[in-house]
Short mmCIF file of C-alpha atoms and ligand atoms in Angstrom, two decimals:
data_model
loop_
_atom_site.label_atom_id
_atom_site.label_comp_id
_atom_site.label_asym_id
_atom_site.label_seq_id
_atom_site.Cartn_x
_atom_site.Cartn_y
_atom_site.Cartn_z
CA MET A 1 0.00 0.00 0.00
CA ALA A 2 1.29 3.39 -0.98
CA LYS A 3 1.99 5.68 1.93
CA PRO A 4 0.53 9.17 1.56
CA VAL A 5 3.00 11.77 0.34
CA SER A 6 1.61 14.22 2.85
CA ASP A 7 3.66 12.48 5.54
CA SER A 8 6.11 15.34 5.91
CA GLU A 9 8.73 13.21 7.62
CA LYS A 10 8.91 11.17 4.46
CA THR A 11 9.12 14.11 2.11
CA PRO A 12 12.59 14.43 0.63
CA GLN A 13 14.26 17.72 1.49
CA HIS A 14 16.25 17.68 -1.75
CA VAL A 15 15.12 16.12 -5.03
CA ALA A 16 17.51 15.96 -7.98
CA ILE A 17 16.28 15.11 -11.47
CA ILE A 18 18.09 13.90 -14.58
CA MET A 19 15.63 15.28 -17.13
CA ASP A 20 16.09 12.83 -20.00
CA GLY A 21 14.14 11.81 -23.09
CA ASN A 22 13.39 15.07 -24.88
CA GLY A 23 14.94 13.78 -28.10
CA ARG A 24 12.98 10.53 -28.02
CA TRP A 25 9.77 12.43 -27.28
CA ALA A 26 10.40 14.63 -30.33
CA LYS A 27 11.07 11.57 -32.47
CA GLN A 28 7.83 9.95 -31.28
CA HIS A 29 5.97 13.07 -32.37
CA LYS A 30 7.93 13.38 -35.62
CA LEU A 31 9.32 16.72 -34.53
CA PRO A 32 12.86 18.12 -34.50
CA ARG A 33 14.88 17.50 -31.32
CA LEU A 34 14.62 21.12 -30.27
CA SER A 35 10.82 20.81 -30.11
CA GLY A 36 11.41 18.10 -27.52
CA HIS A 37 13.48 20.49 -25.44
CA GLU A 38 10.81 23.17 -25.80
CA ALA A 39 8.17 20.67 -24.65
CA GLY A 40 10.36 19.83 -21.67
CA ARG A 41 10.06 23.39 -20.49
CA LYS A 42 6.44 22.78 -19.42
CA SER A 43 7.55 19.84 -17.32
CA VAL A 44 10.04 22.04 -15.52
CA LYS A 45 7.26 24.45 -14.61
CA LYS A 46 4.96 21.67 -13.41
CA VAL A 47 7.68 20.05 -11.35
CA VAL A 48 8.68 23.32 -9.70
CA GLN A 49 5.06 23.89 -8.68
CA ALA A 50 4.69 20.31 -7.48
CA ALA A 51 7.90 20.51 -5.45
CA ILE A 52 6.60 23.60 -3.68
CA ALA A 53 3.21 21.98 -3.07
CA HIS A 54 4.87 18.93 -1.51
CA GLY A 55 7.17 20.97 0.71
CA VAL A 56 10.41 19.99 -1.02
CA ARG A 57 13.06 22.57 -0.10
CA TYR A 58 15.73 21.98 -2.80
CA LEU A 59 15.19 20.92 -6.40
CA THR A 60 18.19 20.31 -8.63
CA LEU A 61 17.60 19.90 -12.36
CA TYR A 62 20.28 18.48 -14.66
CA ALA A 63 19.72 20.70 -17.67
CA PHE A 64 23.02 20.51 -19.56
CA SER A 65 26.08 18.37 -18.96
CA VAL A 66 29.72 19.06 -19.84
CA GLU A 67 29.36 16.15 -22.25
CA ASN A 68 26.36 17.79 -23.95
CA TRP A 69 28.69 20.35 -25.61
CA GLN A 70 29.56 17.52 -28.02
CA ARG A 71 26.07 17.60 -29.51
CA PRO A 72 25.49 19.15 -32.95
CA ARG A 73 26.10 22.89 -32.91
CA GLU A 74 22.51 23.59 -33.91
CA GLU A 75 21.13 21.68 -30.93
CA VAL A 76 23.56 23.32 -28.48
CA GLN A 77 22.68 26.78 -29.80
CA GLY A 78 18.97 25.96 -29.65
CA LEU A 79 19.30 24.81 -26.04
CA MET A 80 21.26 27.90 -25.03
CA GLY A 81 18.69 30.15 -26.70
CA LEU A 82 15.89 28.32 -24.94
CA LEU A 83 17.65 28.61 -21.61
CA ARG A 84 18.04 32.34 -22.01
CA LEU A 85 14.39 32.73 -22.97
CA VAL A 86 13.16 30.64 -20.04
CA LEU A 87 15.29 32.58 -17.57
CA ARG A 88 13.88 35.84 -18.82
CA GLU A 89 10.26 34.74 -19.13
CA GLU A 90 10.04 32.85 -15.84
CA LEU A 91 11.71 35.42 -13.62
CA ALA A 92 8.49 37.11 -12.47
CA GLU A 93 6.86 33.75 -11.77
CA MET A 94 9.84 32.64 -9.70
CA GLY A 95 9.41 35.79 -7.67
CA ARG A 96 5.72 35.12 -7.09
CA GLU A 97 6.35 31.52 -6.08
CA GLY A 98 9.22 32.29 -3.73
CA VAL A 99 11.79 30.45 -5.82
CA ARG A 100 15.47 31.16 -5.32
CA LEU A 101 17.43 30.34 -8.45
CA ARG A 102 20.92 28.90 -8.15
CA ALA A 103 23.27 27.23 -10.59
CA ILE A 104 26.03 24.64 -10.44
CA GLY A 105 28.52 23.72 -13.13
CA ARG A 106 31.17 25.33 -15.31
CA LEU A 107 29.10 28.49 -15.69
CA HIS A 108 31.93 30.37 -17.41
CA ASP A 109 31.50 27.94 -20.35
CA LEU A 110 28.05 29.37 -21.06
CA PRO A 111 27.61 32.02 -23.76
CA GLU A 112 27.90 35.53 -22.36
CA ALA A 113 24.24 36.40 -22.98
CA VAL A 114 23.04 33.30 -21.12
CA ARG A 115 25.42 33.92 -18.23
CA GLU A 116 24.22 37.48 -17.84
CA GLU A 117 20.57 36.39 -17.80
CA LEU A 118 21.43 33.67 -15.31
CA GLU A 119 23.40 35.92 -12.98
CA SER A 120 20.65 38.52 -13.06
CA ALA A 121 17.97 35.94 -12.20
CA ILE A 122 20.14 34.53 -9.39
CA GLU A 123 20.65 38.01 -7.98
CA LYS A 124 16.98 39.00 -8.25
CA THR A 125 15.70 35.84 -6.54
CA ARG A 126 18.36 35.69 -3.84
CA ALA A 127 16.01 36.55 -0.96
CA ASN A 128 13.34 33.96 -1.83
CA THR A 129 13.01 31.12 0.64
CA LYS A 130 10.28 28.72 -0.50
CA LEU A 131 12.29 26.56 -2.87
CA ASP A 132 15.91 26.61 -4.00
CA LEU A 133 15.85 25.72 -7.70
CA ILE A 134 19.35 24.63 -8.65
CA LEU A 135 20.12 24.35 -12.35
CA ALA A 136 23.02 22.11 -13.31
CA LEU A 137 24.50 23.79 -16.39
CA SER A 138 27.64 22.67 -18.16
CA TYR A 139 27.77 20.39 -15.16
CA GLY A 140 30.04 17.38 -14.76
CA SER A 141 30.63 15.64 -11.47
CA ARG A 142 34.17 14.53 -12.22
CA VAL A 143 35.25 18.00 -13.23
CA GLU A 144 33.55 19.38 -10.10
CA ILE A 145 35.51 16.98 -7.88
CA THR A 146 38.73 17.65 -9.82
CA GLU A 147 38.34 21.40 -9.37
CA ALA A 148 37.68 20.89 -5.66
CA VAL A 149 40.84 18.82 -5.27
CA LYS A 150 42.84 21.47 -7.11
CA ALA A 151 41.56 24.22 -4.81
CA ILE A 152 42.30 22.14 -1.72
CA ALA A 153 45.83 21.43 -2.99
CA GLN A 154 46.33 25.19 -3.45
CA HIS A 155 45.34 25.80 0.19
CA VAL A 156 47.85 23.17 1.29
CA LYS A 157 50.56 24.68 -0.90
CA THR A 158 50.07 28.16 0.56
CA GLY A 159 50.11 26.74 4.08
CA GLN A 160 46.49 27.61 4.88
CA LEU A 161 45.55 23.97 5.23
CA ASP A 162 47.17 21.04 7.00
CA PRO A 163 46.73 17.88 4.84
CA GLU A 164 46.03 15.92 8.04
CA SER A 165 42.94 18.03 8.65
CA ILE A 166 41.35 17.18 5.28
CA ASP A 167 38.11 15.29 5.80
CA GLU A 168 34.87 14.68 3.89
CA LYS A 169 33.59 18.10 4.87
CA THR A 170 36.65 19.74 3.30
CA LEU A 171 35.74 18.19 -0.03
CA THR A 172 32.01 18.87 0.39
CA ASP A 173 32.78 22.52 1.07
CA HIS A 174 34.75 22.86 -2.17
CA LEU A 175 32.06 21.47 -4.46
CA TYR A 176 29.64 23.68 -6.43
CA THR A 177 26.96 22.47 -4.00
CA ARG A 178 28.61 23.83 -0.85
CA GLY A 179 25.93 24.71 1.68
CA ILE A 180 23.30 22.58 -0.08
CA PRO A 181 22.28 19.30 1.60
CA ASP A 182 22.79 16.09 -0.42
CA PRO A 183 19.85 14.93 -2.57
CA ASP A 184 17.58 12.46 -0.77
CA LEU A 185 15.89 11.38 -3.97
CA LEU A 186 17.33 11.11 -7.47
CA ILE A 187 14.84 10.80 -10.32
CA ARG A 188 15.78 9.87 -13.87
CA THR A 189 13.21 9.95 -16.65
CA SER A 190 13.16 7.96 -19.90
CA GLY A 191 14.27 4.71 -18.32
CA GLU A 192 18.06 4.95 -18.56
CA MET A 193 19.75 3.14 -15.66
CA ARG A 194 22.77 5.40 -15.38
CA VAL A 195 23.89 8.52 -13.59
CA SER A 196 25.71 10.21 -16.52
CA ASN A 197 28.32 12.07 -14.44
CA PHE A 198 25.71 13.69 -12.17
CA MET A 199 26.46 14.56 -8.53
CA LEU A 200 28.55 11.43 -7.93
CA TRP A 201 29.73 12.59 -4.51
CA GLN A 202 26.39 14.02 -3.42
CA ILE A 203 24.17 11.03 -4.31
CA SER A 204 26.11 8.54 -2.14
CA TYR A 205 22.99 7.70 -0.17
CA ALA A 206 20.22 9.06 -2.39
CA GLU A 207 17.23 6.86 -3.15
CA ILE A 208 16.94 6.32 -6.91
CA HIS A 209 13.68 6.40 -8.85
CA VAL A 210 13.85 5.65 -12.56
CA THR A 211 10.69 6.09 -14.60
CA PRO A 212 10.19 5.14 -18.26
CA VAL A 213 8.21 8.36 -18.79
CA LEU A 214 9.99 10.77 -21.14
CA TRP A 215 10.76 14.18 -19.64
CA PRO A 216 8.15 16.16 -21.68
CA ASP A 217 5.47 13.73 -20.44
CA PHE A 218 6.58 14.07 -16.81
CA GLY A 219 4.34 16.23 -14.63
CA LYS A 220 2.70 16.59 -11.23
CA GLU A 221 1.37 13.03 -11.10
CA GLN A 222 4.71 11.47 -11.97
CA PHE A 223 6.42 13.68 -9.40
CA ALA A 224 3.92 12.63 -6.73
CA GLU A 225 4.48 9.02 -7.74
CA ALA A 226 8.26 9.41 -7.28
CA LEU A 227 7.70 10.94 -3.84
CA ALA A 228 5.34 8.11 -2.89
CA ASP A 229 7.98 5.60 -4.00
CA TYR A 230 10.54 7.44 -1.86
CA ALA A 231 8.21 7.43 1.16
CA ARG A 232 8.01 3.62 0.97
CA ARG A 233 11.78 3.18 1.08
CA GLU A 234 13.61 2.27 4.22
CA ARG A 235 16.79 4.31 4.38
CA ARG A 236 19.40 2.49 6.42
CA PHE A 237 22.65 4.33 5.70
CA GLY A 238 24.55 1.13 6.38
CA GLY A 239 22.92 0.51 9.73
CA VAL A 240 20.50 -2.30 10.56
C1 IPE B 301 17.57 15.50 -22.12
O1 IPE B 301 16.99 14.96 -23.25
C2 IPE B 301 17.92 16.96 -22.29
C3 IPE B 301 19.35 17.23 -22.40
C4 IPE B 301 20.31 16.36 -22.25
C5 IPE B 301 19.73 18.61 -22.68
P1 IPE B 301 17.85 14.32 -24.41
O2 IPE B 301 18.12 15.38 -25.43
O3 IPE B 301 19.05 13.64 -23.87
O4 IPE B 301 16.83 13.27 -25.00
P2 IPE B 301 17.15 11.81 -25.55
O5 IPE B 301 17.94 11.10 -24.52
O6 IPE B 301 17.92 12.00 -26.82
O7 IPE B 301 15.81 11.20 -25.77
C1 IPE B 302 22.12 13.53 -19.04
O1 IPE B 302 21.41 13.15 -20.15
C2 IPE B 302 22.33 15.01 -19.04
C3 IPE B 302 21.10 15.80 -18.85
C4 IPE B 302 19.92 15.34 -18.58
C5 IPE B 302 21.29 17.22 -18.96
P1 IPE B 302 22.13 12.63 -21.47
O2 IPE B 302 21.07 12.23 -22.42
O3 IPE B 302 23.12 13.63 -21.94
O4 IPE B 302 22.94 11.38 -20.91
P2 IPE B 302 23.37 10.03 -21.62
O5 IPE B 302 24.04 10.41 -22.91
O6 IPE B 302 22.12 9.26 -21.86
O7 IPE B 302 24.27 9.36 -20.65
MG1 MG B 303 19.39 11.76 -23.27
#
């Protein structure tokens, strides 16, 4: 029997989503791939609203990976254009809903115009406290960890840090996600059973929910379903 999602103790504080399947959705509908990404935009809106309704505090969305730069130029440009448009058009709504926008990833890789729009939205929503919406953009977990290690090594080199004092928190504090609790629930749409270089350190003990539903078909019901699945899990963290 499914436990009700209203059980607040069983509501994940942080949900992370690998939004996959836009291309396959477009193919199913005999549309160009970019139409799939455009359709995925509605799912983002629905999921943000659902997360707020369920009392989720952090929502991380994997929107563009470091590996995604290898896609055809046309698709990359289309995605960047869409991102810029969404940031601009959704800003007022984020304000109304109490959403604080944040971003993780190699943000300096993004085209100037996108970065400006992103930084402006981050700045303008900084005081909102209902939901932290964290966009993973040009994000790669291995590069994130590598950069963290490099920064830590620098601190050791300059004598600010004793190597003996390095612990898990040292690393955690040097990741893009510093200050953000680890995801409790990781959702991947479109049925792929892989993590694709996403938050490898942070998902150590996340519960994983994979649904065959393609991202543009994912909405409030599917989100509630994932939360219900999570509520039924017994998290043991290695204990008994
Ligand atoms: C996810 O959908 C969106 C991004 C990676 C930007 P895909 O574009 O990967 O869709 P599929 O996997 O080809 O169906
Ligand atoms: C992962 O999806 C990245 C995002 C959802 C942004 P991909 O479609 O790029 O991942 P693979 O290629 O299936 O591993
Ligand atoms: Mg994909």
